[in-house]
XYZ file of N, CA and C in Angstrom:
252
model
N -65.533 -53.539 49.465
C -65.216 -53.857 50.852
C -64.483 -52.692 51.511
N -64.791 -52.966 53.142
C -63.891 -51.438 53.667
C -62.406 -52.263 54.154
N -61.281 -51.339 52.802
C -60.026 -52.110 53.314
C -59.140 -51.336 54.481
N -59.825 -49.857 54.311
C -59.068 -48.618 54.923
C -58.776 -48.701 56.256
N -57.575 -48.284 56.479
C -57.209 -48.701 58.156
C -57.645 -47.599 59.089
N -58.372 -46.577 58.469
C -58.957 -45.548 59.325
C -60.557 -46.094 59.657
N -60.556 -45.483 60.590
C -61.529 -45.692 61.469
C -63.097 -44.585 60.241
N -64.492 -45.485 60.867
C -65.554 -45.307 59.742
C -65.398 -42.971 60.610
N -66.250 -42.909 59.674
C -66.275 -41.526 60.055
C -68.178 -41.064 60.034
N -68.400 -41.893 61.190
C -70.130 -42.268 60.947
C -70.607 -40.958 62.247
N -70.176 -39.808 62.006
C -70.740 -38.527 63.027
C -72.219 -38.488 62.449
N -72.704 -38.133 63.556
C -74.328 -37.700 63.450
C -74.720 -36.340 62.584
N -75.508 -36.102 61.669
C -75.650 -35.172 61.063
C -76.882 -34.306 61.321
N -76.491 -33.067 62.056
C -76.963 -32.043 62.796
C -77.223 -30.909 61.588
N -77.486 -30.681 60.612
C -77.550 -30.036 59.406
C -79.218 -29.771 59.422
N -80.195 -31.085 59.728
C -81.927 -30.772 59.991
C -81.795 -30.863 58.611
N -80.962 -31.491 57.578
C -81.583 -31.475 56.429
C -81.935 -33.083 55.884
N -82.746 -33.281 54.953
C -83.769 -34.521 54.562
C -83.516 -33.955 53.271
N -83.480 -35.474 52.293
C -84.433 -35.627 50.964
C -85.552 -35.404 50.928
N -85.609 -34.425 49.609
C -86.739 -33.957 49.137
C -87.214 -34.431 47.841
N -88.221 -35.388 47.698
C -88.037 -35.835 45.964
C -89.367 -35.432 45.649
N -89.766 -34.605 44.821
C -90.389 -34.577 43.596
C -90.669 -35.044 42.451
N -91.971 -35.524 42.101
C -92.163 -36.214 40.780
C -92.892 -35.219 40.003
N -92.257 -35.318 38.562
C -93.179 -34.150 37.657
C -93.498 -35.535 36.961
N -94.885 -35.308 36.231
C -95.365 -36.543 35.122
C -96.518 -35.371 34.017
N -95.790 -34.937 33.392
C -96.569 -33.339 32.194
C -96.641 -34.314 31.326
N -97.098 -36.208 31.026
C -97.583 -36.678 29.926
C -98.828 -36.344 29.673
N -99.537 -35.605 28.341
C -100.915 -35.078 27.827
C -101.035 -33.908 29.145
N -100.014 -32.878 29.283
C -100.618 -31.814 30.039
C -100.265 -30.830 28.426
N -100.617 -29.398 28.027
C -100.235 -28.976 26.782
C -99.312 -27.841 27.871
N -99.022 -28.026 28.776
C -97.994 -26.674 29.425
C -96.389 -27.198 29.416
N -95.535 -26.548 28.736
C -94.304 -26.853 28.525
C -93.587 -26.894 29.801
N -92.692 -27.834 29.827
C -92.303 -28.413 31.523
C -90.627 -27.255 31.014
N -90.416 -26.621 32.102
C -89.711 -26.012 32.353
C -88.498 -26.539 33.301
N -89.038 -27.344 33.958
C -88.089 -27.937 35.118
C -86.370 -28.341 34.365
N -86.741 -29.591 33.232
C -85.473 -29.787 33.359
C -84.641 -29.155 31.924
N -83.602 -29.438 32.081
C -82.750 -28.684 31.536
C -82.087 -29.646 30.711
N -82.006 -31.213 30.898
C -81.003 -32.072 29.921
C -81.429 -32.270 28.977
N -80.512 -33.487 28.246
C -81.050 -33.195 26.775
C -82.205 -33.668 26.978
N -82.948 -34.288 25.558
C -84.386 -34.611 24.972
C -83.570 -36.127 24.908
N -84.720 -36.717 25.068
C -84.708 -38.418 24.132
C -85.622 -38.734 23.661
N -86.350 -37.066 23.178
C -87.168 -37.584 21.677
C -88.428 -38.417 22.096
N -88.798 -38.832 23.523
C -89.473 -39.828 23.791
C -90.626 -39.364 24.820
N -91.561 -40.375 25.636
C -92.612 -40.040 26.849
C -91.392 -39.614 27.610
N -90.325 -40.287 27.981
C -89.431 -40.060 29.011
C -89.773 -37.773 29.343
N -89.287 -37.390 28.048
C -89.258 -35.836 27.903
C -90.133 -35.149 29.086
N -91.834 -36.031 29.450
C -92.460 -35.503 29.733
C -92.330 -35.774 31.283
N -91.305 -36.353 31.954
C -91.198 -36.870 33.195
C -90.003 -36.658 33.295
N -90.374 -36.331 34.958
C -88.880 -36.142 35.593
C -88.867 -36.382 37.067
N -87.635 -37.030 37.826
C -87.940 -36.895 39.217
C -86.552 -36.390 40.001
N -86.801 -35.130 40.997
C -86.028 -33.971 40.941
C -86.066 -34.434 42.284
N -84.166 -34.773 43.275
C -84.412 -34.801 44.421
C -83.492 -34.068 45.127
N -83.668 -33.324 45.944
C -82.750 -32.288 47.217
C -82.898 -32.562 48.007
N -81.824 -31.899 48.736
C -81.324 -32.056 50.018
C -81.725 -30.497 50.899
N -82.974 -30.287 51.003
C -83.449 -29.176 52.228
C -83.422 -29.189 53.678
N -83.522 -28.528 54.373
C -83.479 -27.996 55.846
C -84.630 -28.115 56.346
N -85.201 -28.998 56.733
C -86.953 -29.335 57.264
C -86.796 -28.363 58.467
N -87.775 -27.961 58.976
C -87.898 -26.948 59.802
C -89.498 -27.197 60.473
N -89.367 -27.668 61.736
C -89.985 -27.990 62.528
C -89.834 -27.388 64.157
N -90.915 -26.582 64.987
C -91.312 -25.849 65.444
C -91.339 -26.877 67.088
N -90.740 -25.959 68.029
C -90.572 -27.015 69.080
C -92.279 -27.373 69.346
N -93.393 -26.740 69.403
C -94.139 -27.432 69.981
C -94.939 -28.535 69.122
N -94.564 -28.382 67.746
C -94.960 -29.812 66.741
C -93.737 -30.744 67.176
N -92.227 -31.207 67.322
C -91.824 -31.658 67.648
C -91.881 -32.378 69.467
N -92.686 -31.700 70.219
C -92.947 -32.129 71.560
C -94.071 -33.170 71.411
N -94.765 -32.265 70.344
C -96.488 -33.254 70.321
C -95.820 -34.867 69.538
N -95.017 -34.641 68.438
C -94.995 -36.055 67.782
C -94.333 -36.806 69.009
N -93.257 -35.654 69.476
C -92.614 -36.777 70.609
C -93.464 -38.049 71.816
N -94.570 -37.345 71.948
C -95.685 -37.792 72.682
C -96.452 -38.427 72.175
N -96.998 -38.295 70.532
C -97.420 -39.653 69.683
C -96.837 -40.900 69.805
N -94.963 -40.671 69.709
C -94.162 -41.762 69.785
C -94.337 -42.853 70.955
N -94.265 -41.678 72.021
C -93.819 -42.591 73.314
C -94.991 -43.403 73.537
N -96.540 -42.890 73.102
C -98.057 -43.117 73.404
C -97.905 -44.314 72.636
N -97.262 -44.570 71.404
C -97.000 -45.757 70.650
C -96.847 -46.539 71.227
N -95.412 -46.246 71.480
C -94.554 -47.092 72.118
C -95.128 -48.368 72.882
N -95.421 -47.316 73.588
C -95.748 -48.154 75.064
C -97.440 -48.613 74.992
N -98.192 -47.908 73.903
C -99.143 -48.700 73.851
C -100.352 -47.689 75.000
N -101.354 -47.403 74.109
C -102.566 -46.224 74.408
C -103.066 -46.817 75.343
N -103.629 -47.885 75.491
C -104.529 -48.763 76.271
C -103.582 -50.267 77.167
N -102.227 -49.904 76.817
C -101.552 -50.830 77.781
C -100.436 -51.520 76.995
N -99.350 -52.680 76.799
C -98.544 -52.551 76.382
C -98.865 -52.327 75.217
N -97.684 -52.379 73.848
C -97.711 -52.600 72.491
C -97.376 -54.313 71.733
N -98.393 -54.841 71.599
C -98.045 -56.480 70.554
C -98.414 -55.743 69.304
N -97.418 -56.706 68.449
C -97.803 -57.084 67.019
C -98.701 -57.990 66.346
């Protein structure tokens, strides 16, 4: 529970960075997986891994104008309002 008498600290995060997750699955590949580094458990587990970061997506104002205009075309509906 939040008991803290300070106020939430919910600022918008201007960073442009996103999760990035990756799945490796090298079960029956014969190329040695390099990726991870922890121990072994001896098991299928060895041959799988799922690797996730935190990158800087980088998007180009005129791809960001066009989705903006997919959205609103949504929105509001191509051929007149939007129902479900």
């Amino acid at each position: 529970p939040f008991i803290s008498g300070a106020p939430a600290g919910a600022a918008m995060d201007k960073s442009a960075k996103a999760p990035q997750i990756t799945i490796f699955d090298h079960r029956g590949c014969s190329r040695a997986p390099k990726e991870s580094t922890g121990a072994k458990a001896n098991g299928p587990e060895d041959e799988m891994m799922v690797k996730v970061a935190s990158t800087k997506v980088a998007v180009s104002e005129a791809d960001a104008a066009k989705a903006l205009q997919e959205f609103i075309a949504f929105e509001k509906g191509i051929d007149g309002p939007f129902t479900s």
